[in-house]
CSV table of C-alpha atoms in Angstrom, one decimal:
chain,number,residue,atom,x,y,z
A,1,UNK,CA,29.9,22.1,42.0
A,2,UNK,CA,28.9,20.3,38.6
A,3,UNK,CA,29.9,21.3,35.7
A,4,UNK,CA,26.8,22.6,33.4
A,5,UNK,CA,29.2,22.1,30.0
A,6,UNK,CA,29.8,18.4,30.7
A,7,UNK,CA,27.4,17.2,32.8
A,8,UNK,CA,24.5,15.0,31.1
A,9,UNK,CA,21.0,16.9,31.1
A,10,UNK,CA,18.4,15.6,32.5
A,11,UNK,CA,15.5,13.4,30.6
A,12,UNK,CA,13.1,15.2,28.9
A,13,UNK,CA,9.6,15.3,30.6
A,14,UNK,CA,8.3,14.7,27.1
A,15,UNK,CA,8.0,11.6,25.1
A,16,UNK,CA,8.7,11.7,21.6
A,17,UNK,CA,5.3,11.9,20.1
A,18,UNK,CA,4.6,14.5,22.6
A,19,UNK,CA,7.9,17.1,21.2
A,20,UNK,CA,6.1,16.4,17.6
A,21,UNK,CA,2.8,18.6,19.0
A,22,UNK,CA,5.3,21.4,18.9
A,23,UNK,CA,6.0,21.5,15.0
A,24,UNK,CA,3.5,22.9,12.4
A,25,UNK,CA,2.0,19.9,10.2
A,26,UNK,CA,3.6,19.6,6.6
A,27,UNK,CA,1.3,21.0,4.0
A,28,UNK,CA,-0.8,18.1,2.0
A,29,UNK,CA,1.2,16.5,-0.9
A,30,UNK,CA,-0.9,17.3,-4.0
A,31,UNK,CA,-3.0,14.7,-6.1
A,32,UNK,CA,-1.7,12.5,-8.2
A,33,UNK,CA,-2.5,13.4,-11.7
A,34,UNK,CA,-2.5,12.1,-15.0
A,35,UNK,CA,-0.6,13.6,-18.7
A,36,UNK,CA,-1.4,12.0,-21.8
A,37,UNK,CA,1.0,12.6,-24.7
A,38,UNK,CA,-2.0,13.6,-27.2
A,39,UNK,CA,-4.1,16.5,-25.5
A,40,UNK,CA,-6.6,15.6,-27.8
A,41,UNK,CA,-7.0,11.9,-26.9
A,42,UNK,CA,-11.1,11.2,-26.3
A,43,UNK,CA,-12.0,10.8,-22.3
A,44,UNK,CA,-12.8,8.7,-20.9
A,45,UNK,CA,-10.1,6.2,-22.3
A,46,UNK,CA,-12.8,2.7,-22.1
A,47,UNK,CA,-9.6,0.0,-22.7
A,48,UNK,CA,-10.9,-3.6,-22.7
A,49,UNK,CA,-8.3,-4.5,-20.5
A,50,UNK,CA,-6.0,-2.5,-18.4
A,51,UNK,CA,-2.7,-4.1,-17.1
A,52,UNK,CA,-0.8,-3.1,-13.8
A,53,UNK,CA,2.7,-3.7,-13.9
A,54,UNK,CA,4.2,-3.5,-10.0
A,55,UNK,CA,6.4,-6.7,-9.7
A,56,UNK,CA,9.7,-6.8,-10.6
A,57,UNK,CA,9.5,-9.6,-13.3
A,58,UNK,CA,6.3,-8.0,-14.8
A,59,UNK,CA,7.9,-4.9,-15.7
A,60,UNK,CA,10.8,-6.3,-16.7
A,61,UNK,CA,8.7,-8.5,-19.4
A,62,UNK,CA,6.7,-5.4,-20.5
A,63,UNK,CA,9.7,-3.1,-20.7
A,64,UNK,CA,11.5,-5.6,-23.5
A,65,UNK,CA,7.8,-5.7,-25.5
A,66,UNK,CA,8.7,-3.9,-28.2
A,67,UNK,CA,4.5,-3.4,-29.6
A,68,UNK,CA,4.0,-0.6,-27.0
A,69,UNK,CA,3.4,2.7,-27.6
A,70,UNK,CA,4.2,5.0,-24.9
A,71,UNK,CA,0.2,7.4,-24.3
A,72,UNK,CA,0.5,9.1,-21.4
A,73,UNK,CA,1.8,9.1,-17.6
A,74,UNK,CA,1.1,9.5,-13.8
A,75,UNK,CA,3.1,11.8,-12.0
A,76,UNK,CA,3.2,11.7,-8.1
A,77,UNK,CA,4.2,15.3,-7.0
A,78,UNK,CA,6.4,13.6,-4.2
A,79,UNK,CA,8.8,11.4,-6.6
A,80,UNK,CA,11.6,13.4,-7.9
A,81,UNK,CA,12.1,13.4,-11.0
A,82,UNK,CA,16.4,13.3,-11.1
A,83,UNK,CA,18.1,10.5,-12.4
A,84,UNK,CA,15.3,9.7,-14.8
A,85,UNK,CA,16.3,9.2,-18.6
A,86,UNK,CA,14.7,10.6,-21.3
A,87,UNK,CA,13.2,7.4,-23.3
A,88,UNK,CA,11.8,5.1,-21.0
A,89,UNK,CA,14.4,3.4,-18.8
A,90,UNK,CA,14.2,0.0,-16.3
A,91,UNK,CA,15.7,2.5,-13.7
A,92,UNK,CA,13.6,5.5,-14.0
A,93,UNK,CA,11.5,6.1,-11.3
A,94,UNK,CA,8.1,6.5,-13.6
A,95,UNK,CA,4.6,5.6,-13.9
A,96,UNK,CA,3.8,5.4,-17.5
A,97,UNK,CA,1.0,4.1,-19.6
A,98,UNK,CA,1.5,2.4,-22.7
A,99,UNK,CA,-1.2,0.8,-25.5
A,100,UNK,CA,-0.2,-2.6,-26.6
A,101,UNK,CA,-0.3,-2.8,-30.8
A,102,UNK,CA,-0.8,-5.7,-32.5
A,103,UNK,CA,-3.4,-7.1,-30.7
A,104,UNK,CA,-7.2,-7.9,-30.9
A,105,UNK,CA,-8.9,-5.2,-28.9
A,106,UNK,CA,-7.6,-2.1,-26.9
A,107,UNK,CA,-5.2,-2.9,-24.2
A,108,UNK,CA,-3.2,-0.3,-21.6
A,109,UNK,CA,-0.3,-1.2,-19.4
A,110,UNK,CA,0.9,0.9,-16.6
A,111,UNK,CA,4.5,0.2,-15.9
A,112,UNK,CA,4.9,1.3,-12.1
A,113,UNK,CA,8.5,1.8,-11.6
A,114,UNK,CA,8.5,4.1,-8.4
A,115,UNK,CA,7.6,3.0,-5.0
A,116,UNK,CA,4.1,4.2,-3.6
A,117,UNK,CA,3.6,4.8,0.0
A,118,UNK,CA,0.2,3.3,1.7
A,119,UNK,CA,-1.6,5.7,2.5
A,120,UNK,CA,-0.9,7.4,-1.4
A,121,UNK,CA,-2.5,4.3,-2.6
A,122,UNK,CA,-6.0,4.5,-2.7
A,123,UNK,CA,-5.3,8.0,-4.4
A,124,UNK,CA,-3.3,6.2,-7.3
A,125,UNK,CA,-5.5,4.0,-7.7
A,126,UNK,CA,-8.4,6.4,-8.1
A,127,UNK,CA,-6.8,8.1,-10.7
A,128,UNK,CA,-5.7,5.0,-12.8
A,129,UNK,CA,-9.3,3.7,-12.5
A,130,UNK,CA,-12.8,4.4,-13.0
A,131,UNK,CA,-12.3,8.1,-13.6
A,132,UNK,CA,-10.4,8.9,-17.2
A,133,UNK,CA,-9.5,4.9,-17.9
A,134,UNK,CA,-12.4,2.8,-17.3
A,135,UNK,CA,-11.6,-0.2,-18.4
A,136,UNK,CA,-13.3,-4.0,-18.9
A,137,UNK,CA,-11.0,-6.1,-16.8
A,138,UNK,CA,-8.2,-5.1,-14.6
A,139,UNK,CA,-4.8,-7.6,-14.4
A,140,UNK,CA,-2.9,-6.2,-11.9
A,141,UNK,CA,1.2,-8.1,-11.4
A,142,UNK,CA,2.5,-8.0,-8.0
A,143,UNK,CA,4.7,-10.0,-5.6
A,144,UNK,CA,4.4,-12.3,-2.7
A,145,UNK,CA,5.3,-10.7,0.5
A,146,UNK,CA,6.8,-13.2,2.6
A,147,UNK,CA,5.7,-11.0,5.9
A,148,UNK,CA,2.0,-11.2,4.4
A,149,UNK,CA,1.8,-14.6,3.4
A,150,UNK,CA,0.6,-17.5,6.0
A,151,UNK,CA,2.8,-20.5,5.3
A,152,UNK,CA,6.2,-21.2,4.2
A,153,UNK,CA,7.6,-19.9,1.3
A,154,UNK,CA,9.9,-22.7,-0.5
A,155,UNK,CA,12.9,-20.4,-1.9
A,156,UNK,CA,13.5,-22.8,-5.0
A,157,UNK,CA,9.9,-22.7,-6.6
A,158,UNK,CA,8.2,-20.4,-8.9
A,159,UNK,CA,4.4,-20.1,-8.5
A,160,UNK,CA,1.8,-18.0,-8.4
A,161,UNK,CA,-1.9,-16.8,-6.9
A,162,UNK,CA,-4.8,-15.4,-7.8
A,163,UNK,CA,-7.6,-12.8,-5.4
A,164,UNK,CA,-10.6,-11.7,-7.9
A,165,UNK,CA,-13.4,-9.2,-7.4
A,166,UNK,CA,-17.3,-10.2,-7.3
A,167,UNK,CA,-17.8,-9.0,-10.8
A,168,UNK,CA,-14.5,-11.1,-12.1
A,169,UNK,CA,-16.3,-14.1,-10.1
A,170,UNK,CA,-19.6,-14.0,-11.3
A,171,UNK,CA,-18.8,-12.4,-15.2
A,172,UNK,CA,-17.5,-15.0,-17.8
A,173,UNK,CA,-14.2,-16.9,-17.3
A,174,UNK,CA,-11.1,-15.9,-15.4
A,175,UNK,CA,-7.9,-14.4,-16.6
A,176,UNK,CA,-6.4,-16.8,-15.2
A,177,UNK,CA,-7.8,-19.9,-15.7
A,178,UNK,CA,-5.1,-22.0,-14.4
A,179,UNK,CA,-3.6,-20.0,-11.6
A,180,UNK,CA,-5.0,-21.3,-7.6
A,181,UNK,CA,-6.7,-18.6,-5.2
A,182,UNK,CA,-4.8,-16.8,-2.9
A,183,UNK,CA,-4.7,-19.1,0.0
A,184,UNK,CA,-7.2,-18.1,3.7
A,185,UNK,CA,-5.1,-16.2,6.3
A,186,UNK,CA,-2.7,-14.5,3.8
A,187,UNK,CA,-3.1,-11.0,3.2
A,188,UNK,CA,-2.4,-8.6,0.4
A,189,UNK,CA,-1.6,-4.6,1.0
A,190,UNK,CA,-0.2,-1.7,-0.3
A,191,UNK,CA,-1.0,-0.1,-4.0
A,192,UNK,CA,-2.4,-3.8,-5.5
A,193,UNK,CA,-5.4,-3.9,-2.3
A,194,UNK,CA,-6.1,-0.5,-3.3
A,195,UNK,CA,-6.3,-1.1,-7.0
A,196,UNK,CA,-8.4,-4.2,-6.3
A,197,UNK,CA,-10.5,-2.6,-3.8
A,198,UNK,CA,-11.0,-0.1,-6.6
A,199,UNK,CA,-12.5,-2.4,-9.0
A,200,UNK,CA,-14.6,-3.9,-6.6
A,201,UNK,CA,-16.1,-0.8,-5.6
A,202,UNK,CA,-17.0,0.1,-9.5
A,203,UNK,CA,-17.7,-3.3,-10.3
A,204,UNK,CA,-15.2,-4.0,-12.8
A,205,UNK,CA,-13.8,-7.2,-13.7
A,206,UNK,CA,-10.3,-7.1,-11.6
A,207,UNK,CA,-7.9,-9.8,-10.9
A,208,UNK,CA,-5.1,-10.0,-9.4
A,209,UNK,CA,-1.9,-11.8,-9.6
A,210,UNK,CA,1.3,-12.5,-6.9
A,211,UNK,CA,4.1,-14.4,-8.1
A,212,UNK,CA,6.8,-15.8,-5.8
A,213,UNK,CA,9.9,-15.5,-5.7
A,214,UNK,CA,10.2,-11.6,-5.4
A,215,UNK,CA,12.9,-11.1,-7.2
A,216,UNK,CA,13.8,-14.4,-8.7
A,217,UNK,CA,15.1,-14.8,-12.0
A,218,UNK,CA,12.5,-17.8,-12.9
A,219,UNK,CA,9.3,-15.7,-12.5
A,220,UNK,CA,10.1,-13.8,-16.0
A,221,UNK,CA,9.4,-16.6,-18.1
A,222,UNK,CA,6.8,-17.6,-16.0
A,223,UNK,CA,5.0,-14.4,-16.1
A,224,UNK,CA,5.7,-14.1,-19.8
A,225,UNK,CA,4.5,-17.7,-20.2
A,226,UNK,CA,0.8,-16.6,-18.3
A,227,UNK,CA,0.3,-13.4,-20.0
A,228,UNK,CA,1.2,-15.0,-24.0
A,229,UNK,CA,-1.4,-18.1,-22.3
A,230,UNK,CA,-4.5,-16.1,-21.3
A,231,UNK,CA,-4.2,-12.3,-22.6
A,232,UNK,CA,-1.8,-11.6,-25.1
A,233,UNK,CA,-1.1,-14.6,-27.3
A,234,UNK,CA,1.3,-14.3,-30.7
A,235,UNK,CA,2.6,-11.3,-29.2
A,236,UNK,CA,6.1,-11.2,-28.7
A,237,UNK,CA,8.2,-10.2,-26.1
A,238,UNK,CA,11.6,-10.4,-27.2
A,239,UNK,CA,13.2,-11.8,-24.6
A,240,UNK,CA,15.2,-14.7,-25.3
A,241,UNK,CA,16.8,-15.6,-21.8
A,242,UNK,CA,15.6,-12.8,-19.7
A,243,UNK,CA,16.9,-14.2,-16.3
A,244,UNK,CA,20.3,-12.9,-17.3
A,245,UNK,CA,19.3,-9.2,-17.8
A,246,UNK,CA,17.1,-9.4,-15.1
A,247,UNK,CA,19.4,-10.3,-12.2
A,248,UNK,CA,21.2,-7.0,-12.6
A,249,UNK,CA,17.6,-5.1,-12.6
A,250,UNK,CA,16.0,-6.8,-9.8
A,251,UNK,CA,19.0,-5.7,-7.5
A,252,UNK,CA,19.4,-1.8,-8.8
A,253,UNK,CA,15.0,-1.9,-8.0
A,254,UNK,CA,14.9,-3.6,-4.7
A,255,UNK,CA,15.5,-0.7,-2.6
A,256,UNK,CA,14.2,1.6,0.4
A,257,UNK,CA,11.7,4.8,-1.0
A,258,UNK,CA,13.6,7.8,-1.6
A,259,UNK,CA,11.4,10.0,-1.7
A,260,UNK,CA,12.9,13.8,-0.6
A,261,UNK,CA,9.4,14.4,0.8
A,262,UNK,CA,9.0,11.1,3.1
A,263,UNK,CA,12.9,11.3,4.8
């Protein structure tokens, strides 16, 4: 007689997706939202141009420029907010928006420090964009992804691309006037399509930029080198040799999302 304790069940006459039919659906996440540090700020916030931080090495450069002043942030209900410091910290998991000072015309920079899943990303983007911040032009700093890019990837080179909406094409002179077009086949995804997709759809000058390596220490002072070239030049960034500093960073950001509500 077998032994009912010990002996292996049988397999399920489920599959997995199947057992999931079972369990009540999670309740939807709430919207992303904004909080501005003056209450009394005027709205619609019409910046000339508005500067998306998502790389690495870009907010690495933006977090040691010291003519920022901190206006606002977006909060995503499903990013805990433990750990975080209270001044503004490389390692924070945050989403704040600065104003740059010291510069010819109104400029914002959102510093995204916390990972955003895809399908959260079209909702981000609606709120940085065209609702309460409307700007002129859009810059938005991301990396290569080697598993989106058609080619090979050399690991000792530092260079960059550029994808562009219709308005950015047709309206005046590029951002980035010496940077090459994202190459045919290669693909972009994730928070920077969705910001970009954004533009397009309310016709605002957008532009965005992937540098490669990732995480390598030589994109800093290439990044800073592009930004004091076409947007922000005479302004400062303070960083001396930032590929020492920034080797420590990049390897405390690259990780997996945390987030207690995506486990």
């Amino acid at each position: 007689m077998e032994d009912v304790l010990t002996e292996i069940p049988p397999p399920s006459r489920f599959f997995q997706e199947d057992l999931n039919n079972f369990t009540p659906p999670l309740p939807p996440l709430p919207s992303p939202f904004r909080l501005f540090s003056n209450p009394k700020l005027d709205a619609p916030l019409r910046p000339t141009l508005l500067i998306v931080a998502i790389s690495s090495p870009s907010l690495f450069v933006f977090h040691h420029l010291s003519s920022k002043t901190l206006i606002g942030s977006l909060i995503l209900p499903e990013i805990p907010f433990s750990g975080n410091s209270i001044e503004p910290s490389l390692t924070d998991k945050s989403c704040n928006i600065y104003a740059v000072n010291d510069v010819d015309g109104r400029i914002l920079v959102v510093s995204v420090q916390c990972s955003v899943a895809a399908e959260r990303s079209h909702a981000v983007a609606k709120v940085l964009i065209g609702e309460e911040i409307i700007p002129e032009r859009v810059l938005i700093l991301d990396s290569i992804q080697n598993r989106n890019f058609r080619g090979k990837l050399p690991p000792d080179e530092t260079f960059a691309f550029k994808l562009e909406t219709s308005a950015a094409r047709k309206e005046g002179p590029s951002l980035l006037k010496d940077v090459d077009y994202f190459p045919s086949g290669s693909m972009v995804d994730g928070l920077p399509a969705a910001l970009l997709s954004r533009c397009q759809l309310k016709n605002i000058k957008g532009t965005l930029c992937v540098s490669w390596p990732e995480f390598g220490g030589s994109v800093v002072p290439f990044i800073q080198s592009l930004l004091q070239k076409n947007m922000l030049p005479g302004v400062d960034f303070g960083l001396n040799n930032g590929e020492d500093g920034y080797s420590w960073f990049s390897q405390n950001r690259n990780r997996p999302f945390d987030s207690e509500l995506y486990t």
